[in-house]
Coordinates of C-alpha atoms and ligand atoms in Angstrom, one line a residue:
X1 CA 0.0 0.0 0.0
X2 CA 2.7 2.5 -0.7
X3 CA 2.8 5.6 -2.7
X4 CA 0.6 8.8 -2.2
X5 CA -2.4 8.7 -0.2
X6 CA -5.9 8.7 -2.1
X7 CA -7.1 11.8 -0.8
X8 CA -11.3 11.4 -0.2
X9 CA -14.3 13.6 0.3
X10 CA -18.0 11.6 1.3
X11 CA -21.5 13.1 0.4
X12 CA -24.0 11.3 2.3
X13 CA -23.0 10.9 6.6
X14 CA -26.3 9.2 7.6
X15 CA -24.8 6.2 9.6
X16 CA -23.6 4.2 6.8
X17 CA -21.7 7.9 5.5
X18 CA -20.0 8.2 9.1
X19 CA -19.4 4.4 9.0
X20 CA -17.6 4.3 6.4
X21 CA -15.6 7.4 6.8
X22 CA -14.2 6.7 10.3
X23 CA -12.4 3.6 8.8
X24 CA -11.2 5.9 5.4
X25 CA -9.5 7.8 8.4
X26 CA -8.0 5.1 9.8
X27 CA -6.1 2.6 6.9
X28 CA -3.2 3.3 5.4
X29 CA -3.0 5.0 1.8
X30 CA -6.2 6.7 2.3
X31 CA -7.0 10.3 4.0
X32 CA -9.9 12.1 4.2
X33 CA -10.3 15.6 3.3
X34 CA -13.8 16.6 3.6
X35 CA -17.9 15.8 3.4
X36 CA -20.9 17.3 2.7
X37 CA -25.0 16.3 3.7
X38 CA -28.1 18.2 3.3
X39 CA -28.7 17.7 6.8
X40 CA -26.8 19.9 9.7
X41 CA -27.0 17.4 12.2
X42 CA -25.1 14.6 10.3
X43 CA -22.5 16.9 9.5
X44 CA -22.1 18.0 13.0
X45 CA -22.2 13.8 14.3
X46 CA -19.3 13.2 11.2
X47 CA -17.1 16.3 12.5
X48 CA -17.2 15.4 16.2
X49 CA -16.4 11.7 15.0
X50 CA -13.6 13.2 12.7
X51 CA -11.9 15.0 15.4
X52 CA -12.3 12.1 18.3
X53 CA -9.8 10.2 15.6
X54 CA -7.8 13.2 14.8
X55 CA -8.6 14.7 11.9
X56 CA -10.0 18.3 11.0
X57 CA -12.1 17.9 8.1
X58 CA -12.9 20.4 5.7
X59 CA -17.3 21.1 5.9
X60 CA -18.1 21.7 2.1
X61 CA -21.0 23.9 1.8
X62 CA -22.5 21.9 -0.9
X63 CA -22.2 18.9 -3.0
X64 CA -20.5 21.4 -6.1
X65 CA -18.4 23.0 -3.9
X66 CA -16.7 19.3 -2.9
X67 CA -16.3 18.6 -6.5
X68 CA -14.4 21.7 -7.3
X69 CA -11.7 21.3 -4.6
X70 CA -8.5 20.2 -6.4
X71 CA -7.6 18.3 -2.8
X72 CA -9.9 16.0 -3.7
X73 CA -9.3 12.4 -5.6
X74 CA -12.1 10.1 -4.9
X75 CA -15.6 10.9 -3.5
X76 CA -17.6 8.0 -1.3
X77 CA -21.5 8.5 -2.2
X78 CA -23.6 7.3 0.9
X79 CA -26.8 9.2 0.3
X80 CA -30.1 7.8 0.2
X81 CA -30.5 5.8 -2.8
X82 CA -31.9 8.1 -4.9
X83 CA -29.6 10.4 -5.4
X84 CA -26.4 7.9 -6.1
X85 CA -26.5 8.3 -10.2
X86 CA -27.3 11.8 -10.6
X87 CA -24.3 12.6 -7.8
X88 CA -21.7 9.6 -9.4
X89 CA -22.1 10.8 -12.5
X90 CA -21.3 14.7 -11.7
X91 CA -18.7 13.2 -9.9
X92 CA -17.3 11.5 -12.7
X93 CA -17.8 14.4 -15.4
X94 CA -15.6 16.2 -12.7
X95 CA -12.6 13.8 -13.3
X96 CA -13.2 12.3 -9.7
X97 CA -12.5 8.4 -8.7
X98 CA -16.4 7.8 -7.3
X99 CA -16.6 4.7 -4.8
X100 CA -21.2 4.1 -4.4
X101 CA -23.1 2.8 -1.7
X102 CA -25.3 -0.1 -2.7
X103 CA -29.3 0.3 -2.9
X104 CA -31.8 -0.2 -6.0
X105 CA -32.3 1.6 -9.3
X106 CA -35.0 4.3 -9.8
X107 CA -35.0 3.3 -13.3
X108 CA -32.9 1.5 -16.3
X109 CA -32.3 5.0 -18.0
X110 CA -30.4 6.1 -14.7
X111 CA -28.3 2.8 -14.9
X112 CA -27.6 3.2 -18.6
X113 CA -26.5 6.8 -18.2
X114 CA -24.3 5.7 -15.4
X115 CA -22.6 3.5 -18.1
X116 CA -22.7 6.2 -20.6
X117 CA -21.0 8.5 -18.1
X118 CA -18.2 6.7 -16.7
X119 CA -17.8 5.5 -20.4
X120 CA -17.3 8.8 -21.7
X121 CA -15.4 10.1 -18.7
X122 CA -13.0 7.3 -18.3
X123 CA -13.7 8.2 -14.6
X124 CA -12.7 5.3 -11.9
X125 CA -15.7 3.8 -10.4
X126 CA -16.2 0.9 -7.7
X127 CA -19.9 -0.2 -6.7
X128 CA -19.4 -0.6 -2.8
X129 CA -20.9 -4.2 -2.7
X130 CA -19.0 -5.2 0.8
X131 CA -20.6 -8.9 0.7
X132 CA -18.6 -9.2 -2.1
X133 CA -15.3 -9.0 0.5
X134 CA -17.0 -11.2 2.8
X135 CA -14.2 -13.8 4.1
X136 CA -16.6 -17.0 3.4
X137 CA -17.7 -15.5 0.1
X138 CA -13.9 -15.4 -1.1
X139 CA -13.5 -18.6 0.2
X140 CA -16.1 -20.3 -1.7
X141 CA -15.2 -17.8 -4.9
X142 CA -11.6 -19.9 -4.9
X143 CA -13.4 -23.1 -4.5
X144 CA -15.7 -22.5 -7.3
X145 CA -12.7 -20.9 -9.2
X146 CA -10.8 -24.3 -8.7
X147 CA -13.4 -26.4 -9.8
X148 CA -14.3 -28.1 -6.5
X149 CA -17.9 -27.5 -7.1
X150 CA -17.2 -28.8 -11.0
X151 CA -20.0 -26.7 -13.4
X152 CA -22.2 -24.7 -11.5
X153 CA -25.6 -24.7 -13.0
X154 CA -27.9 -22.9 -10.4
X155 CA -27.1 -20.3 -7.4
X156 CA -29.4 -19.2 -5.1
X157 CA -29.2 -15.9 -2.0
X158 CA -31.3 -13.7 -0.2
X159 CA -31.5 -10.6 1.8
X160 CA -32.7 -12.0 4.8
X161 CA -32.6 -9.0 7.6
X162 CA -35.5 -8.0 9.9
X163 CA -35.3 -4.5 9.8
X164 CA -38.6 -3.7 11.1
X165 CA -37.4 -1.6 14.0
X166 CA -35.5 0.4 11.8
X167 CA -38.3 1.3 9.0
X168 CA -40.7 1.5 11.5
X169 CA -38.2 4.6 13.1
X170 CA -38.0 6.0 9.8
X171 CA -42.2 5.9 9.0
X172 CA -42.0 8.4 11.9
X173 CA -39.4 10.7 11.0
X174 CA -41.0 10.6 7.2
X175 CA -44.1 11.5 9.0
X176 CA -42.1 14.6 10.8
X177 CA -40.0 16.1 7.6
X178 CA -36.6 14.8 8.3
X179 CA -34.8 14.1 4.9
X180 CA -33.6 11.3 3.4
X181 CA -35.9 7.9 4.8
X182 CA -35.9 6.5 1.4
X183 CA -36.4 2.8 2.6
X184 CA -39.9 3.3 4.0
X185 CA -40.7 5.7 0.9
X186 CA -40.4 3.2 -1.5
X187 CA -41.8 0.6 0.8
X188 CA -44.6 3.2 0.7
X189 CA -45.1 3.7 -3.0
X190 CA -43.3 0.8 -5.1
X191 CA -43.3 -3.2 -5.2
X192 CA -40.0 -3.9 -5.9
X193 CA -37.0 -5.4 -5.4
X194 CA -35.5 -2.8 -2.8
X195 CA -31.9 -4.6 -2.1
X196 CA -30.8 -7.4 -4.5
X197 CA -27.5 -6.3 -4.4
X198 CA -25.5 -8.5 -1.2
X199 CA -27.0 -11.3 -2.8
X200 CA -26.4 -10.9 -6.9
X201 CA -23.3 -9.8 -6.1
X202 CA -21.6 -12.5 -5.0
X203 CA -23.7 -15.2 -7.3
X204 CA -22.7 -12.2 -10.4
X205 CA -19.4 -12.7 -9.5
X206 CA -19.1 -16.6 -9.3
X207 CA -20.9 -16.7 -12.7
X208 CA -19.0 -14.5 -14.8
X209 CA -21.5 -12.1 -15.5
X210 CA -20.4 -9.4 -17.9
X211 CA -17.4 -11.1 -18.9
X212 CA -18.5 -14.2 -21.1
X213 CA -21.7 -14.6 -19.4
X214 CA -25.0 -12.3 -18.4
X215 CA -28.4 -12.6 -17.5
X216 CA -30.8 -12.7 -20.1
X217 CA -34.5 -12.7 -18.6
X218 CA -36.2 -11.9 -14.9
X219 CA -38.9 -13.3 -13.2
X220 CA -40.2 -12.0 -10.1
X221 CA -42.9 -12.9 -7.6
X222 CA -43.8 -10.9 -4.4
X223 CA -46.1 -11.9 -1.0
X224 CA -48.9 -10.3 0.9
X225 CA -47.4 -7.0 3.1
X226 CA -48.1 -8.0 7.0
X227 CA -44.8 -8.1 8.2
X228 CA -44.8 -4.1 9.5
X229 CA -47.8 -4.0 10.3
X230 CA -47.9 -7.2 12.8
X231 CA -44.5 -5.9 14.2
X232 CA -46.3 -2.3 15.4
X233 CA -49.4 -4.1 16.6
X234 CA -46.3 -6.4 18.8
X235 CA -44.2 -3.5 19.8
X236 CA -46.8 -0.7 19.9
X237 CA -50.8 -1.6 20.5
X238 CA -53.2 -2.0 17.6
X239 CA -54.2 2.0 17.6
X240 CA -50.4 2.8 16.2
X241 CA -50.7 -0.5 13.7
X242 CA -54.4 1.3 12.4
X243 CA -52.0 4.4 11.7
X244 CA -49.4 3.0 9.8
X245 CA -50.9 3.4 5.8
X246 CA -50.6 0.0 3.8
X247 CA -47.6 -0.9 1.8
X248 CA -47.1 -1.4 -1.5
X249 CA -44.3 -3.1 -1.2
X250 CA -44.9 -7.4 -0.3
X251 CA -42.8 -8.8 2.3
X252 CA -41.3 -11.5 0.5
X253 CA -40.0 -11.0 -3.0
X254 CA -38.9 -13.7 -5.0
X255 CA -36.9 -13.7 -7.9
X256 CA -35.7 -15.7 -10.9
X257 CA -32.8 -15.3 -13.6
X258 CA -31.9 -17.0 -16.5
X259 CA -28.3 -16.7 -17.8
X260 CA -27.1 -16.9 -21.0
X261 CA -25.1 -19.9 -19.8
X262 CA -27.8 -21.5 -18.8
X263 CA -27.2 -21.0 -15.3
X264 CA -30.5 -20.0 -12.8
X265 CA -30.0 -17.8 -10.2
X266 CA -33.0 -17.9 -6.9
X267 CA -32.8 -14.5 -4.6
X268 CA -35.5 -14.0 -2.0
X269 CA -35.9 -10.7 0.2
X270 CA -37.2 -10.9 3.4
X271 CA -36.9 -7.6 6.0
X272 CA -40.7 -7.5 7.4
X273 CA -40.9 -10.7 8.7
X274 CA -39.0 -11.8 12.4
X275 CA -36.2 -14.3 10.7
X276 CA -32.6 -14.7 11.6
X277 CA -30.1 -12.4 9.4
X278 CA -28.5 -14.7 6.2
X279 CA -27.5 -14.5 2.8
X280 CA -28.7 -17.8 2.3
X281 CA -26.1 -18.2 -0.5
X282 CA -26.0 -21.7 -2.5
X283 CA -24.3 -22.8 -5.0
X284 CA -24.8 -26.2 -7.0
X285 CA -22.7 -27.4 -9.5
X286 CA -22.1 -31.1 -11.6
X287 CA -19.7 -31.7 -8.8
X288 CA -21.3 -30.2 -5.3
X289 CA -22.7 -27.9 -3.0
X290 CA -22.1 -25.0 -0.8
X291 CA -24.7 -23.8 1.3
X292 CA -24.1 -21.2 3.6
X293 CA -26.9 -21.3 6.2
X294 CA -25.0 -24.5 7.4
X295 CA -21.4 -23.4 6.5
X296 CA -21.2 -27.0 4.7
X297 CA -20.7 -28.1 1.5
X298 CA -20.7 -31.5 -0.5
X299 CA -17.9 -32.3 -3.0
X300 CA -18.0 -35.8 -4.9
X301 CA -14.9 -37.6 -4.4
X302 CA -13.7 -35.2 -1.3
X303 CA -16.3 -35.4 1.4
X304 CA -16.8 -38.4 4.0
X305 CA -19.1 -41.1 2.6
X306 CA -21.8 -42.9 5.2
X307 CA -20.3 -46.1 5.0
X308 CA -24.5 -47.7 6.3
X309 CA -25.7 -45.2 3.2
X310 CA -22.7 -45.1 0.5
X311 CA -24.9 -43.4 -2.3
X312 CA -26.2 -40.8 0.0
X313 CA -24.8 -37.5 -0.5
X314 CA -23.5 -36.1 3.0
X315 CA -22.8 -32.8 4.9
X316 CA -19.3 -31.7 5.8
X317 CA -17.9 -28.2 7.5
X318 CA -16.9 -25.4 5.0
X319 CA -13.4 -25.4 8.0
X320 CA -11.8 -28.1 6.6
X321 CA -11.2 -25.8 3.2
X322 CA -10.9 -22.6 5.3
X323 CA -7.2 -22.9 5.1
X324 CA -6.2 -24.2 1.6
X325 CA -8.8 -21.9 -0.2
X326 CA -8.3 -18.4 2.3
X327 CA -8.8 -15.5 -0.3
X328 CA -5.2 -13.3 -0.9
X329 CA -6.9 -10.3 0.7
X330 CA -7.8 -12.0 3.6
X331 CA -4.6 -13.6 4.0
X332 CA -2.5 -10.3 3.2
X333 CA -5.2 -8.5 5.6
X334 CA -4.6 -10.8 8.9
X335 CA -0.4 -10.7 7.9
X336 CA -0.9 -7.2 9.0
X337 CA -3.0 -7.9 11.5
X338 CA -5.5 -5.5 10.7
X339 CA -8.4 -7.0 12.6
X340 CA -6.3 -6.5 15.9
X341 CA -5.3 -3.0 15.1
X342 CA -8.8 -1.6 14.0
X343 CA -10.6 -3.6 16.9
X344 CA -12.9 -5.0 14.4
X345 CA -15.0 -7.2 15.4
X346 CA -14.8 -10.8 13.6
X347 CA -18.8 -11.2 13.6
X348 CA -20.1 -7.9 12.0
X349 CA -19.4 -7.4 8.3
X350 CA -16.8 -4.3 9.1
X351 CA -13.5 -6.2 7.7
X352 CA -15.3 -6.3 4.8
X353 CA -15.6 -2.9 4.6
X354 CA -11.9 -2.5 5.2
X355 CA -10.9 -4.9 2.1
X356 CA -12.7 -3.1 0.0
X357 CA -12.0 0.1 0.5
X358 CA -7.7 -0.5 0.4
X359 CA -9.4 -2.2 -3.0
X360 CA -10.9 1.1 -4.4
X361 CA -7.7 3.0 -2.9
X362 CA -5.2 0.3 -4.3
X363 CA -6.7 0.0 -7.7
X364 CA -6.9 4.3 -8.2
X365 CA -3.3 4.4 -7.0
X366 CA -1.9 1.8 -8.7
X367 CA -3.9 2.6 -12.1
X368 CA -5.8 -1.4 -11.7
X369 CA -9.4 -1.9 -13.0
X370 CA -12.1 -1.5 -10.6
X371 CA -13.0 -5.3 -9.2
X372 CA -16.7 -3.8 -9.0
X373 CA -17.4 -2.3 -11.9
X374 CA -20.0 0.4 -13.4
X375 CA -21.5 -2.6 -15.7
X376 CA -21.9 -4.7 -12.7
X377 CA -23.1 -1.5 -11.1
X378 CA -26.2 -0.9 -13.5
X379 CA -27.0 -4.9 -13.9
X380 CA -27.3 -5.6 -10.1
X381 CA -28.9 -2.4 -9.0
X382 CA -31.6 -2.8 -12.1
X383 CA -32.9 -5.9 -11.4
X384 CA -34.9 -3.6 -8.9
X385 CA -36.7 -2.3 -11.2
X386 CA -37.0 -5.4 -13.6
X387 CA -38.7 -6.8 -10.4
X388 CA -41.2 -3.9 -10.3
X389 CA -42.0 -4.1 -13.9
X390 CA -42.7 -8.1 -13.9
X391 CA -44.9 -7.9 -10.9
X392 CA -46.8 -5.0 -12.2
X393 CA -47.4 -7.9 -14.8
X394 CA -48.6 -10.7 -12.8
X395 CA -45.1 -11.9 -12.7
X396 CA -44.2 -11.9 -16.6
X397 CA -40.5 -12.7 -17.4
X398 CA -39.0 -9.6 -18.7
X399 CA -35.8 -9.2 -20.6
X400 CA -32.6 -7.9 -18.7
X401 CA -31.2 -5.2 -20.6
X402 CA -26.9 -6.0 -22.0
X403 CA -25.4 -2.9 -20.4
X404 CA -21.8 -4.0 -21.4
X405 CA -23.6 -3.3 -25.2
X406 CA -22.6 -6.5 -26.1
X407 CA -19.0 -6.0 -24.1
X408 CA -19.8 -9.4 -22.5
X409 CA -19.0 -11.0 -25.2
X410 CA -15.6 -10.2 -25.4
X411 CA -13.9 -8.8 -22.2
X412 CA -10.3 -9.0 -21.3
X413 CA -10.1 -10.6 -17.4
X414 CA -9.1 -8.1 -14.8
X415 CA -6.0 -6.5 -14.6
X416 CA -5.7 -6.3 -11.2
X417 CA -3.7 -7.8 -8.2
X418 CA -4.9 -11.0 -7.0
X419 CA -5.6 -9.4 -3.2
X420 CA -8.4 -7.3 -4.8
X421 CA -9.9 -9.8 -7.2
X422 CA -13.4 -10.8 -5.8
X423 CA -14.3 -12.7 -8.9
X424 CA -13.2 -16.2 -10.5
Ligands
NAD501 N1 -23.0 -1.9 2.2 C1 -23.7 -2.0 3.3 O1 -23.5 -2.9 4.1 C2 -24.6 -0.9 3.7 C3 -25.1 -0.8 5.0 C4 -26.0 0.3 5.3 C5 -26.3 1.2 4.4 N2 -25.8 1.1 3.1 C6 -26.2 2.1 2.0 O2 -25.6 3.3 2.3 C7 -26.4 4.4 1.9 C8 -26.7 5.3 3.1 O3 -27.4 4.6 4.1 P1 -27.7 5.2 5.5 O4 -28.4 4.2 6.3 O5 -26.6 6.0 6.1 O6 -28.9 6.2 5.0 P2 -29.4 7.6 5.7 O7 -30.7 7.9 5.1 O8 -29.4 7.4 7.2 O9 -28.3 8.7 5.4 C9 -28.3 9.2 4.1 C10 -27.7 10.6 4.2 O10 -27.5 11.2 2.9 C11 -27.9 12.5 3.0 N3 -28.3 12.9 1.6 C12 -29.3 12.5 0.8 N4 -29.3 13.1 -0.4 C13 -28.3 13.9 -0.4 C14 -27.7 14.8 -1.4 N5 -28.2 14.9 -2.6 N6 -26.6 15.5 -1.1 C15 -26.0 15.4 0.2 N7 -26.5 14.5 1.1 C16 -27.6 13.8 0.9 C17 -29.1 12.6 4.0 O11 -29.2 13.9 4.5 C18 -28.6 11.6 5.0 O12 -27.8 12.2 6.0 C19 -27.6 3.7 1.3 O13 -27.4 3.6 -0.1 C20 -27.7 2.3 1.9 O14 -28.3 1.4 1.1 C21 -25.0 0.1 2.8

C-alpha cells in the first residue's frame, strides 16, 4: 500500500456515510479531506467523529463545492439511494474516482447513463458491494474458481434482515420532515426489489456475469405485506398499527434469472418478517454444493461417505477448506493484523468494509481496473426495477437489458492484483 495517499471527500453521513468514513480515516493509503449532507446534524455527528480520531475535516457547503476542490481524488457516495447516479455521475464528469453505496435503481435509463457517463469520462468507479469481500464468500469464490464445485448450473441468496425496528423509526421521522428515509418511501409507493445487491453480487461474481456470461430474462414474484404491520401491533398496540398506511411493497420477494449460460440464479428478500439475518447463498454445480446457512458443502470424491448409506450425498464443515482456499486479501489483511489493530470485530461485516475500500484505494493508485465495476453497477442495482416491472405484470419474465452493449461477449479478465480480485 505504498505511494501517495488517495485523498477522499463523502456526500452522504447518515450512519452508513459516518461508518464508512471513520475507517477511510483510519487505513493506510487513504486520507480524508472533507464531506458534505443536506442535513446539519449529520455533518455535526461526522465532524465530532472526525476530530475524536484526529482529523480536522474540511465542511463543504454543498455537493458542487466538494467537487471543485483540487484536494480531492475520490468521492464516497452514501446518500439515500436516490440520489447515487445523478451525484456519481457529476462526480465522474468532474474527473473524480467515485466509490457508491449499494441500494436499488429508480429506473434502467439512470443505470444506462451511469454506463454512458463513466464510459465517456473514463472516470474510476467501484460499486461498494462489501458482501462481495466477505471472508466466506472469497472462500467459496476460490473453490468454485478451482473447480471443486465442478459446473455450476444454479445459485441461489437472499436478503434475509428483519429491519422492522428500523423502518418503522424511519415511517415516523417521514411523517415529521426529516430528509432522506428513502427505505420506507419506497416501501410506501413501489413493489420492488429494494436490495438485490448483497446477494447478486456474489452469485454475479461466481458466474461470470459481464465477462463471457450475463443474464438474459427476470422473473419475479412478491407476498402479501403484513410483516410491518404485525411488528407495530407487537411492539406498539393496535391504535399505532391502524395508523401506519398499507404498503405497496410485499414482504417476500422472489426472484428468478436466467443466464445466458444456462445457469439460474434464486434471490429472495425478506426484511418484514422476524427471521434470523443470512444471505442464504448456494451454490450447485455437476460436482457439489455449498450452502451457507450451514457453512457445509458437499464435493463428490472429497467429502466423508456414510459407509451404512454409501450413495447418500452427506454434509461436511466449510473449515476443513478454510485454510487451503483463504482469499489473498484475507490472507495479506490478517499478515498485518488489521483486525487487531482496527478492533474490528470478527462477527459484523466491518472487515469487509476494510478490504474493500484499500481495493478502491489500491486500484486508483496503482492505475488497476475496478473489481466492482460500473456494468456490474447498472446490472445488479436494475434488477430492482426489472422486479417492479414483472410484478406489475402478474409476474411476466422480462428481458434484462446487456449494459456491457454486447461488451460481455468479449472482455479481457481483470488487470488487477490478486488481493483485490473478488471474482473467478
Ligand atoms: N453496504 C452496506 O453494508 C450498507 C449498510 C448500510 C447502508 N448502506 C447504504 O448506504 C447508503 C446510506 O445509508 P444510511 O443508512 O446511512 O442512510 P441515511 O438515510 O441514514 O443517510 C443518508 C444521508 O444522505 C444525505 N443525503 C441524501 N441526499 C443527499 C444529497 N443529494 N446530497 C447530500 N446529502 C444527501 C441525507 O441527508 C442523510 O444524512 C444507502 O445507499 C444504503 O443502502 C450500505
Amino acid at each position: 500500500m505504498a505511494g501517495k495517499a488517495v485523498k477522499f471527500g463523502f456526500v452522504g453521513l447518515g450512519s452508513r456515510g459516518r461508518l464508512m468514513m471513520k475507517k477511510v480515516i483510519r487505513i493506510p493509503g487513504t486520507k480524508l479531506v472533507g464531506f458534505c449532507d443536506l442535513n446539519q446534524e449529520c455533518v455535526d455527528l461526522a465532524v465530532k467523529a472526525a476530530e475524536e480520531l484526529g482529523v480536522k475535516p474540511k465542511v463543504y457547503e454543498n455537493y458542487d463545492a466538494m467537487l471543485n476542490d483540487p484536494a480531492i481524488d475520490a468521492v464516497v457516495i452514501a446518500t439515500s439511494w436516490s440520489a447515487h447516479i445523478s451525484l456519481a455521475c457529476k462526480a465522474m464528469e468532474a474527473g473524480k474516482a467515485v466509490a457508491m453505496e449499494v441500494g436499488p435503481a429508480m429506473s434502467l435509463q439512470e443505470c444506462f447513463k451511469l454506463v454512458e457517463v463513466q464510459e465517456r469520462t473514463g472516470a474510476k468507479f467501484m460499486f461498494l458491494e462489501n458482501t462481495c469481500y466477505n471472508r466466506d464468500v472469497l472462500l467459496v469464490m476460490n473453490m468454485i474458481k478451482d473447480g471443486l464445485f465442478g459446473e455450476i448450473v444454479h445459485a441461489a441468496g437472499c436478503y434475509q434482515h428483519c429491519v422492522t425496528d428500523i423502518v418503522y423509526k424511519e415511517y415516523d421521522a417521514f411523517n415529521r420532515g426529516v430528509p432522506g428515509n428513502e427505505r420506507i418511501v419506497n416501501r410506501m409507493k413501489r413493489n420492488m426489489e429494494p436490495y438485490p445487491t448483497h446477494d447478486i453480487g456474489p452469485i454475479a461474481k461466481a458466474l461470470n456475469i459481464n465477462r463471457g456470461n450475463r443474464f438474459i430474462s427476470l422473473t419475479a414474484m412478491s407476498s402479501k405485506a403484513v410483516g410491518l404491520n404485525s411488528y407495530v401491533e407487537k411492539q406498539y398496540g393496535k391504535e399505532k398499527a391502524g395508523e401506519f398506511k398499507p404498503l405497496a411493497q410485499g414482504d417476500v420477494v422472489t426472484t428468478m434469472i436466467k443466464c445466458a449460460g444456462g445457469e439460474t440464479v434464486l434471490l429472495t428478500w425478506n426484511t418484514a418478517l422476524p427471521a434470523p439475518a443470512s444471505k442464504g447463498f448456494k451454490f450447485h454445480g455437476t460436482n457439489g454444493v455449498y450452502h451457507d446457512e450451514l457453512k457445509s458443502v458437499h464435493i463428490d470424491g472429497m467429502t466423508p461417505t456414510d459407509p451404512k448409506a454409501p450413495t447418500a450425498k452427506q454434509w461436511e464443515g466449510l473449515d476443513k477448506y478454510a485454510k487451503k482456499y483463504k482469499h489473498p486479501g484475507w490472507v495479506w489483511f490478517d499478515r498485518n493484523k488489521y483486525m487487531e489493530k482496527y478492533s474490528i470485530n470478527p462477527r459484523a461485516h466491518g472487515d469487509a468494509d476494510y478490504l474493500i475500500l484499500m481495493a478502491f484505494a489500491d486500484c486508483i493508485r496503482e492505475g488497476y481496473d475496478m473489481p466492482i465495476d460500473v456494468y456490474d453497477a447498472a446490472t445488479w442495482i436494475a434488477i430492482s426495477v426489472l422486479v417492479e416491472e414483472s410484478l406489475a405484470l402478474g409476474g411476466q419474465p422480462v428481458f434484462f437489458p446487456d449494459f456491457s452493449n454486447g461488451g460481455w461477449l468479449r472482455r479481457a479478465p481483470l488487470n488487477i492484483d490478486k488481493r483485490w480480485n473478488c471474482g473467478i
